[in-house]
PDB file of C-alpha atoms in Angstrom:
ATOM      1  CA  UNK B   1      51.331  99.450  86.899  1.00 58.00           C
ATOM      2  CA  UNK B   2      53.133  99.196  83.850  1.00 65.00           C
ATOM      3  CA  UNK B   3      51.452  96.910  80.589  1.00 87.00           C
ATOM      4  CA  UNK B   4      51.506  96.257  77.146  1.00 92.00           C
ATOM      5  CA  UNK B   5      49.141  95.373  75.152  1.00 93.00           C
ATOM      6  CA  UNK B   6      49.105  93.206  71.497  1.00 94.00           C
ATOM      7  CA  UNK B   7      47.552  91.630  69.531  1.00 91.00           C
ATOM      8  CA  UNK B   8      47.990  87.802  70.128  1.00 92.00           C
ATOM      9  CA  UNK B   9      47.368  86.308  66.312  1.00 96.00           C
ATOM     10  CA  UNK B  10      48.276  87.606  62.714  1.00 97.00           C
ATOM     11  CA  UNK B  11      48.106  85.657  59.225  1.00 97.00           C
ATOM     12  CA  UNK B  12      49.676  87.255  55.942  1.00 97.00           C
ATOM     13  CA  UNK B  13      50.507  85.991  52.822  1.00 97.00           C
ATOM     14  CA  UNK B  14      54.036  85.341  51.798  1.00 97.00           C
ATOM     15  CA  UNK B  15      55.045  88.564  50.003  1.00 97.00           C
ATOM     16  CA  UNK B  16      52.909  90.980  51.662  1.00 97.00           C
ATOM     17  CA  UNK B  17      53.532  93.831  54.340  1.00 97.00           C
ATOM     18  CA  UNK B  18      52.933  92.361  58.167  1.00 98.00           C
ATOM     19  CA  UNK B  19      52.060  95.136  60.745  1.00 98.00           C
ATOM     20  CA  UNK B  20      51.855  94.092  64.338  1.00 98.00           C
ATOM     21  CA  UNK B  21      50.339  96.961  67.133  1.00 97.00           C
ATOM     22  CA  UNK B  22      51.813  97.723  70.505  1.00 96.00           C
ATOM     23  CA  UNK B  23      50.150  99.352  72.973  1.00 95.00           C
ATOM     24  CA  UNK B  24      52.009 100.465  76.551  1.00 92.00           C
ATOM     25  CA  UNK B  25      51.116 102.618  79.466  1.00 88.00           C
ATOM     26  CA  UNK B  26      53.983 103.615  80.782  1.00 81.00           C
ATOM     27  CA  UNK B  27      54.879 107.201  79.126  1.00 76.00           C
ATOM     28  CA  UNK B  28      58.440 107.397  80.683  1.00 78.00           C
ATOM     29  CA  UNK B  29      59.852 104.384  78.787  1.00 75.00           C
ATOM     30  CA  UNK B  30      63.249 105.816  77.414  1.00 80.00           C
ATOM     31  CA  UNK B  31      63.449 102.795  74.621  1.00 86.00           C
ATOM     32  CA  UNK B  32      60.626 100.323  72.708  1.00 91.00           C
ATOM     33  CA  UNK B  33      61.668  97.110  71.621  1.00 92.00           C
ATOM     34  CA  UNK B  34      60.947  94.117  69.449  1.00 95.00           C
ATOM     35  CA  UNK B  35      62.016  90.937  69.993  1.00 93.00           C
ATOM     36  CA  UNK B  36      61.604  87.875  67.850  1.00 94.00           C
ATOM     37  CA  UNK B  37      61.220  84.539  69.473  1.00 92.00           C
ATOM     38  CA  UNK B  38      61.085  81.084  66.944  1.00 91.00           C
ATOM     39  CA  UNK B  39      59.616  77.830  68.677  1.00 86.00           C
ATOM     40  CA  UNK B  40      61.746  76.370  71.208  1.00 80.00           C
ATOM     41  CA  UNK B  41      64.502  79.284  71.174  1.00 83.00           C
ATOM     42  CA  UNK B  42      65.476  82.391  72.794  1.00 83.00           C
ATOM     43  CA  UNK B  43      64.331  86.497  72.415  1.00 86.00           C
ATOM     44  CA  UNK B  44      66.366  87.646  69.461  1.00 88.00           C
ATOM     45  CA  UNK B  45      66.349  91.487  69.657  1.00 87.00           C
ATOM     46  CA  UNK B  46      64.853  92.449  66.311  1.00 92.00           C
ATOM     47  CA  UNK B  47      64.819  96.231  66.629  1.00 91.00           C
ATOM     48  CA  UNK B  48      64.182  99.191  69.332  1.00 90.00           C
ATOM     49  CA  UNK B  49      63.749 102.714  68.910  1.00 91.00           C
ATOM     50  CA  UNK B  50      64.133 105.403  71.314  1.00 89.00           C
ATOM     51  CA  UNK B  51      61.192 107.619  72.283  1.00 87.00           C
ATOM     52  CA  UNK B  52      61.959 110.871  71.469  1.00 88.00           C
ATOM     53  CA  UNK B  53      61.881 109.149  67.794  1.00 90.00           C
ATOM     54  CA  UNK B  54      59.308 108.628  65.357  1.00 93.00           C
ATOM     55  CA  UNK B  55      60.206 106.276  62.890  1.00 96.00           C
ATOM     56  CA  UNK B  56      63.192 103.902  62.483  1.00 95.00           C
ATOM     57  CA  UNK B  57      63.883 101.654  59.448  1.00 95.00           C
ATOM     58  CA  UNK B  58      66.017  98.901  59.237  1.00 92.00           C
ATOM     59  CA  UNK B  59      65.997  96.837  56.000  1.00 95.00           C
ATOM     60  CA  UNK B  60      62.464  95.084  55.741  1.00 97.00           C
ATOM     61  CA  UNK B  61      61.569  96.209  59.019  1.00 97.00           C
ATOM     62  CA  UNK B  62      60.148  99.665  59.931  1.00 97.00           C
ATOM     63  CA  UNK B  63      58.984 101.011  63.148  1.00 97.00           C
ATOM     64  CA  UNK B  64      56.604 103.600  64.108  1.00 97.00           C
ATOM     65  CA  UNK B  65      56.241 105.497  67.838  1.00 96.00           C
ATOM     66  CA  UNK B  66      53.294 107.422  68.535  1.00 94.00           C
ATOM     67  CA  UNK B  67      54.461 108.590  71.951  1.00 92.00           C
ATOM     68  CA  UNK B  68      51.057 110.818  72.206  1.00 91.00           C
ATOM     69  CA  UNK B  69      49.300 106.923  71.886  1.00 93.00           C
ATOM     70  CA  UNK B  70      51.606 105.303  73.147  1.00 93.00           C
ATOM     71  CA  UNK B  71      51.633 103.254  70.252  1.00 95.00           C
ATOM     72  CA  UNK B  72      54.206 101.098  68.601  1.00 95.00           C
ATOM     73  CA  UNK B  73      54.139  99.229  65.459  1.00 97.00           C
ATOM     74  CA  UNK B  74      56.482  96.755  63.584  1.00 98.00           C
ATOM     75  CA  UNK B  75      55.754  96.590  59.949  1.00 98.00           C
ATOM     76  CA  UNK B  76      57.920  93.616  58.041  1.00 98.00           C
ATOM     77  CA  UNK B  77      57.639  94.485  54.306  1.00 98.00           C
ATOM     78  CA  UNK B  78      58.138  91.410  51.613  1.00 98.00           C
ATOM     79  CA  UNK B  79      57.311  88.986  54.506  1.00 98.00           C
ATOM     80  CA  UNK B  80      58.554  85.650  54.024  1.00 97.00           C
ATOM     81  CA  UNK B  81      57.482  82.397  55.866  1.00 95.00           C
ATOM     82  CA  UNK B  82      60.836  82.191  58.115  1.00 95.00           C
ATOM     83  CA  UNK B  83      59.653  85.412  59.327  1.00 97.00           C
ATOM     84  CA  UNK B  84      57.338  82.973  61.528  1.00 97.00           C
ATOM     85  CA  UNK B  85      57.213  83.591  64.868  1.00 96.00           C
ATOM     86  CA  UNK B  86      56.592  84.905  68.147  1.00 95.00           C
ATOM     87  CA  UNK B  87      56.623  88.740  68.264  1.00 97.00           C
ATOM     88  CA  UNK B  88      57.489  90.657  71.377  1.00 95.00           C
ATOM     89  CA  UNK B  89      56.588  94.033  71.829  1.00 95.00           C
ATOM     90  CA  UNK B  90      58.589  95.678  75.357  1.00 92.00           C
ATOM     91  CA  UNK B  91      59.570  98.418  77.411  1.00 89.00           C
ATOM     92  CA  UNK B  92      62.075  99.495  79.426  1.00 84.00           C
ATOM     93  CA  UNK B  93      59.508 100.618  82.279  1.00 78.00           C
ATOM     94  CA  UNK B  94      60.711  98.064  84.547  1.00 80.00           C
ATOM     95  CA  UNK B  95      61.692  99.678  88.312  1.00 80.00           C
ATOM     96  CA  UNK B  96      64.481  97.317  88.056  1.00 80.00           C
ATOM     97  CA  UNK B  97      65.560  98.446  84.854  1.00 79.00           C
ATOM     98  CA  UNK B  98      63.451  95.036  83.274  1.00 85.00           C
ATOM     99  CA  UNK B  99      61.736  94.905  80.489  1.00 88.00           C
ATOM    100  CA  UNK B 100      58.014  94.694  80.536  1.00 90.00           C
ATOM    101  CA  UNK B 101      56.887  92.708  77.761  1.00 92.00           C
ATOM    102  CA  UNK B 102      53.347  92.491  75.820  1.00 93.00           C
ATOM    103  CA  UNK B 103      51.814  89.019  75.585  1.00 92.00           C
ATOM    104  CA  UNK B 104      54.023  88.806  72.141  1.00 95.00           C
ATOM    105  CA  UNK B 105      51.709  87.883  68.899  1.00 97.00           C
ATOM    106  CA  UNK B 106      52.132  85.057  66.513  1.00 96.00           C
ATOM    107  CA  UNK B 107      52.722  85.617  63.060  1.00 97.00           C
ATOM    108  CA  UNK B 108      51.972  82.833  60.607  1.00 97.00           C
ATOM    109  CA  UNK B 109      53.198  83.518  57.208  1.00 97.00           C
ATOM    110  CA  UNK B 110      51.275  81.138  54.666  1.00 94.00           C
ATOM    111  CA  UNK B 111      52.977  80.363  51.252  1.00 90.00           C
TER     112      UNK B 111
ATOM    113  CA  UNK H   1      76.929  92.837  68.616  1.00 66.00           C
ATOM    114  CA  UNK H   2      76.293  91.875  72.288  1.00 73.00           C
ATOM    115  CA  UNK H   3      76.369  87.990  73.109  1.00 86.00           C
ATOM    116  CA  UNK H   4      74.394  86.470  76.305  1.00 91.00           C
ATOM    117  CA  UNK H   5      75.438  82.549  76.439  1.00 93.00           C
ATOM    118  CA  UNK H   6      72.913  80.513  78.510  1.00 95.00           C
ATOM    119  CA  UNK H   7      73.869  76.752  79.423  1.00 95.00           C
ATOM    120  CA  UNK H   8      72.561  74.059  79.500  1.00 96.00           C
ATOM    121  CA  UNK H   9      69.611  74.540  76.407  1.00 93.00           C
ATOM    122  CA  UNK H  10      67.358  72.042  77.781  1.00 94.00           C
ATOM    123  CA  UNK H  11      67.334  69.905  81.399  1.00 95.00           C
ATOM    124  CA  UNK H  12      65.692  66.925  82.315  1.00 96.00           C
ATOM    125  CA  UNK H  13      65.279  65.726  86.156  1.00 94.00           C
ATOM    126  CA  UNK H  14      63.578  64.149  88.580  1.00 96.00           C
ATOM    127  CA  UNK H  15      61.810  65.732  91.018  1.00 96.00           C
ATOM    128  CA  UNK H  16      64.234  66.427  93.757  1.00 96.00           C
ATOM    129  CA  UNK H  17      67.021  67.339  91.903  1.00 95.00           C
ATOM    130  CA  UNK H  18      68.758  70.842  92.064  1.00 97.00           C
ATOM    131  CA  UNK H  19      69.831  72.811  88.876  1.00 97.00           C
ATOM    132  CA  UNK H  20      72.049  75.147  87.579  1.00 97.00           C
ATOM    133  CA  UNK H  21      71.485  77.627  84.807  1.00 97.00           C
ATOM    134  CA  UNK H  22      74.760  80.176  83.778  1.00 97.00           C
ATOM    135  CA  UNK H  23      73.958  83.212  81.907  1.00 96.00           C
ATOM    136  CA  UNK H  24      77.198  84.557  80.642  1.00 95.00           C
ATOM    137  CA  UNK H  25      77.966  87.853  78.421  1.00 92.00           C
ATOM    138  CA  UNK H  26      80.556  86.951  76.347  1.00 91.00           C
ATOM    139  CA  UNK H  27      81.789  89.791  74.404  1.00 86.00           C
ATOM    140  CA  UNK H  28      81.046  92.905  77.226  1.00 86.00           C
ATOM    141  CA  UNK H  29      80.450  93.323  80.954  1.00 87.00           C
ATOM    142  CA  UNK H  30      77.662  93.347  82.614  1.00 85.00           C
ATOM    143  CA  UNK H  31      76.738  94.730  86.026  1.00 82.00           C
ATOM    144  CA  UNK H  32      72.872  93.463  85.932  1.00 87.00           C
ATOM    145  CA  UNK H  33      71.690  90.289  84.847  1.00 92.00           C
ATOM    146  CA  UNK H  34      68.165  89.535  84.800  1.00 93.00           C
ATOM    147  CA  UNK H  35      66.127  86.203  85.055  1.00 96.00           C
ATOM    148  CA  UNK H  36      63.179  86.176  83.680  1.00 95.00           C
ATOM    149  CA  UNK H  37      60.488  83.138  83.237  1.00 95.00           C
ATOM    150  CA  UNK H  38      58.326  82.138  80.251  1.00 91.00           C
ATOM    151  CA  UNK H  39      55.351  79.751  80.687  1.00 85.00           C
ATOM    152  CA  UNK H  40      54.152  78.085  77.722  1.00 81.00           C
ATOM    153  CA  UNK H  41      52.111  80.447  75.370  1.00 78.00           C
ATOM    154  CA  UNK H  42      52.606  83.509  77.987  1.00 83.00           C
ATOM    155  CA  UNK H  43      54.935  86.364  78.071  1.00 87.00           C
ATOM    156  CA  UNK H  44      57.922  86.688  79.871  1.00 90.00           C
ATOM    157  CA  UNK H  45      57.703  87.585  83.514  1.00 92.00           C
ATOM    158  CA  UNK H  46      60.819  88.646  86.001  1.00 93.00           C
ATOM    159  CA  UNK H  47      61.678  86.811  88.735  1.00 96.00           C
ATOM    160  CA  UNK H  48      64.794  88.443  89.925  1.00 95.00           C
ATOM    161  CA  UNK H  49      67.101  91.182  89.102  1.00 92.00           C
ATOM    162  CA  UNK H  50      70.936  89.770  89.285  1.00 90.00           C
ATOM    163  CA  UNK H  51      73.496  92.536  90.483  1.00 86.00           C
ATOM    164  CA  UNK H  52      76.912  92.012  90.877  1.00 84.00           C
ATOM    165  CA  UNK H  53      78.840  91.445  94.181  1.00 83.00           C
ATOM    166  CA  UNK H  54      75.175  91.918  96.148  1.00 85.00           C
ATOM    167  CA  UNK H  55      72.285  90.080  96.485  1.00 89.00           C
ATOM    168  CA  UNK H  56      69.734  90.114  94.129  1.00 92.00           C
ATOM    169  CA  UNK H  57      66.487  91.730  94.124  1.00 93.00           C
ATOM    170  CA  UNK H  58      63.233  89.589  93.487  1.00 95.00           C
ATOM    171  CA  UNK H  59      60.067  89.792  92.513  1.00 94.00           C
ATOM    172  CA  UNK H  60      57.267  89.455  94.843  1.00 93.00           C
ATOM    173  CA  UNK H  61      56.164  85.949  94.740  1.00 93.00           C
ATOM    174  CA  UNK H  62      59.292  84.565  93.269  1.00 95.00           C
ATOM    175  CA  UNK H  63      61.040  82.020  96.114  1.00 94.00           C
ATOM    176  CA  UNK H  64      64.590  83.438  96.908  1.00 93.00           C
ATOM    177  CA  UNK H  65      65.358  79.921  99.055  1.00 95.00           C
ATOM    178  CA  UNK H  66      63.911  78.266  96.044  1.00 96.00           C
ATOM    179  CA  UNK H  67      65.779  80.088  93.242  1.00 97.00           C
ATOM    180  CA  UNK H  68      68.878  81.039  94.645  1.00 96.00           C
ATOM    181  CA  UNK H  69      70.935  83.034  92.342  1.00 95.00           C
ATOM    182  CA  UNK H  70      74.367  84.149  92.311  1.00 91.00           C
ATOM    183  CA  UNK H  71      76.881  87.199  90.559  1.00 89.00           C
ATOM    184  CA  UNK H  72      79.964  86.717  91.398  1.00 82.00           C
ATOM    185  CA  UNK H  73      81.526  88.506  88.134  1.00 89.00           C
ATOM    186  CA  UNK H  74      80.548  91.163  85.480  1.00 88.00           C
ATOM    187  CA  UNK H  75      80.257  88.216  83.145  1.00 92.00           C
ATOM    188  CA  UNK H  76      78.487  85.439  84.691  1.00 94.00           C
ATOM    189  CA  UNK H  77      74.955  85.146  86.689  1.00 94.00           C
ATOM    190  CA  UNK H  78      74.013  81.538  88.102  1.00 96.00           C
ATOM    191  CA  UNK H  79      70.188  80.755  88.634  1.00 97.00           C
ATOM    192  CA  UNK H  80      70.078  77.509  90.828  1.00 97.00           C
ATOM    193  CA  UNK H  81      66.584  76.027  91.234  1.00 97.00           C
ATOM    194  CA  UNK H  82      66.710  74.329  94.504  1.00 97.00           C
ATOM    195  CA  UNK H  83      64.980  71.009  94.845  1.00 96.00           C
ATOM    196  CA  UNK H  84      63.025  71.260  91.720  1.00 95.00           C
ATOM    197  CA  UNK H  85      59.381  70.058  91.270  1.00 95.00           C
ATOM    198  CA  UNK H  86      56.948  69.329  88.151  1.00 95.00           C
ATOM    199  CA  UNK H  87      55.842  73.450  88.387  1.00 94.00           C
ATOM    200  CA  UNK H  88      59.147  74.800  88.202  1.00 95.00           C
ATOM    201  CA  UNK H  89      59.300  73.136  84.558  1.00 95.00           C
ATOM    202  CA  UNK H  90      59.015  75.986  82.229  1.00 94.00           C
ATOM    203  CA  UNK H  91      61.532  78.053  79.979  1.00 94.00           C
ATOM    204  CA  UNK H  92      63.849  80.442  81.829  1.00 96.00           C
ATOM    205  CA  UNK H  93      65.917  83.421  80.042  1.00 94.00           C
ATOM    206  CA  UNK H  94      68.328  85.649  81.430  1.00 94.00           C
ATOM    207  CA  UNK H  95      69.245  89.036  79.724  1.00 92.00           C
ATOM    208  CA  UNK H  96      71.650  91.462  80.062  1.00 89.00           C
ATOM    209  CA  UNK H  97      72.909  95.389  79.232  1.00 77.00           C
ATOM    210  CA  UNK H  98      75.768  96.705  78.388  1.00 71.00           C
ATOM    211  CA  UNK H  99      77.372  98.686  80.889  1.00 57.00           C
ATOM    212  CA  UNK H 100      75.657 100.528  83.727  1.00 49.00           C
ATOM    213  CA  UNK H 101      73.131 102.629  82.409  1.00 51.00           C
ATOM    214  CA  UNK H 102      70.971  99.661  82.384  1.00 50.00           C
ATOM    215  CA  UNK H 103      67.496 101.860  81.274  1.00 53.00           C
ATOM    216  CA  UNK H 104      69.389 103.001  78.251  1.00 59.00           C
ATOM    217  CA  UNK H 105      71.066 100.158  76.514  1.00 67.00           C
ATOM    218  CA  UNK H 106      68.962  97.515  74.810  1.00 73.00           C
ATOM    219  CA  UNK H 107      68.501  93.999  76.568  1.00 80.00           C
ATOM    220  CA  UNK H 108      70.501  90.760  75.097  1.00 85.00           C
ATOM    221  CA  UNK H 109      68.734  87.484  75.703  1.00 88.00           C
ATOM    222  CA  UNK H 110      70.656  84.427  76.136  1.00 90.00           C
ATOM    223  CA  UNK H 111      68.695  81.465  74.152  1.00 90.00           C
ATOM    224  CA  UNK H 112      67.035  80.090  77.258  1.00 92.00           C
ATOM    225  CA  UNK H 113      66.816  76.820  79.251  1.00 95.00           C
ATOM    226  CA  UNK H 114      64.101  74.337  78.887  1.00 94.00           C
ATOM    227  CA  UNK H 115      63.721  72.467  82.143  1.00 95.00           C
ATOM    228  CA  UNK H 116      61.675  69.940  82.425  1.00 95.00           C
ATOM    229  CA  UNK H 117      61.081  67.888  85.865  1.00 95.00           C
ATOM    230  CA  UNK H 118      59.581  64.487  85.886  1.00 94.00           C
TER     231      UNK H 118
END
């Protein structure tokens, strides 16, 4: 069946580049998503590219597709400590149209 | 952008007690709603996909007698958790697409409910 795969812990330092990894099995995924999720609150969709894409850059945050991987990254340039949080890596492999989403990792930005 | 409104935010019952969670897409239509679950520390896991005017598809394991839900519009999706117990506490969130082409349209999460049974 369908999975994806992250990392569950990262620690930068306030100011530096964050990269969280995605991995995903399912190869017919038409779009790869990030969501953001703070303690206590909803998914906030961050970003999502589609997979005939390689890169897509939105301010501070930059993703990368390897579809030949099937690997997905989310790098956060400048990171600053509200950038805290739950990330969600998903895709749209669902056979209801869901998402499936990764275990999500936890960013801890430290001053 | 898109807008999912979830209400309430956070529910506290006894044991017993039925609830009702809305999911609502303000600002566009949508024909599927989903419900998805999220256990402390753990991912996000669907229980049922919401479609309107039909019955909704769930997943296997998910209760439909226990979480009955109901689409009676393109804007609102009602998850009722039927004589709730300590287990069903956990954080639910719907989602929803714009539009029909629900495999090509990013996913808008409403800000979940927190219920908690006693």
């Amino acid at each position: 069946g369908e999975d994806v795969e992250q990392s569950l812990f990262l620690s930068v330092r306030e100011g530096d580049s964050s990269v969280i990894n995605c991995t995903y099995t399912d190869s017919s995924s038409t779009y790869l998503y990030w969501y953001k999720q703070e303690p206590g609150a909803g998914l906030q969709l961050l970003t999502y590219i589609f997979s005939n894409m390689d890169m897509k850059q939105d301010q501070r945050l930059t993703v990368l597709l390897n579809k030949k991987d099937k690997h997905l990254s989310l790098r956060i340039a400048d990171t600053q400590t509200g950038d805290s949080a739950i990330y969600f890596c998903a895709e749209s492999g669902g056979s209801q149209g869901n998402l499936i989403f990764g275990k999500g990792t936890k960013l801890s930005v430290k001053p | 952008g898109a807008v999912v409104s979830q209400h309430p935010s956070w529910v506290i019952c006894k044991s017993g007690t039925s609830v009702k969670i809305e999911c609502r897409s303000l600002d566009f239509q949508a024909t599927t709603m989903f419900w998805y679950r999220q256990f402390p520390k753990q991912s996000l896991m669907l229980m049922a996909t919401s479609n309107e005017g039909s019955k909704a598809t769930y997943e296997q394991g998910v209760e439909k007698d226990k979480f009955l839900i109901n689409h009676a519009s393109l804007t609102l999706s009602t998850l009722t958790v039927t004589s709730a117990h300590p287990e069903d506490s956990s954080f639910y969130i719907c989602s929803a697409s714009i539009g029909h082409l629900i495999g090509n349209q990013p996913q808008h999460f409403g800000d979940g409910t927190r219920l908690s049974i006693l």
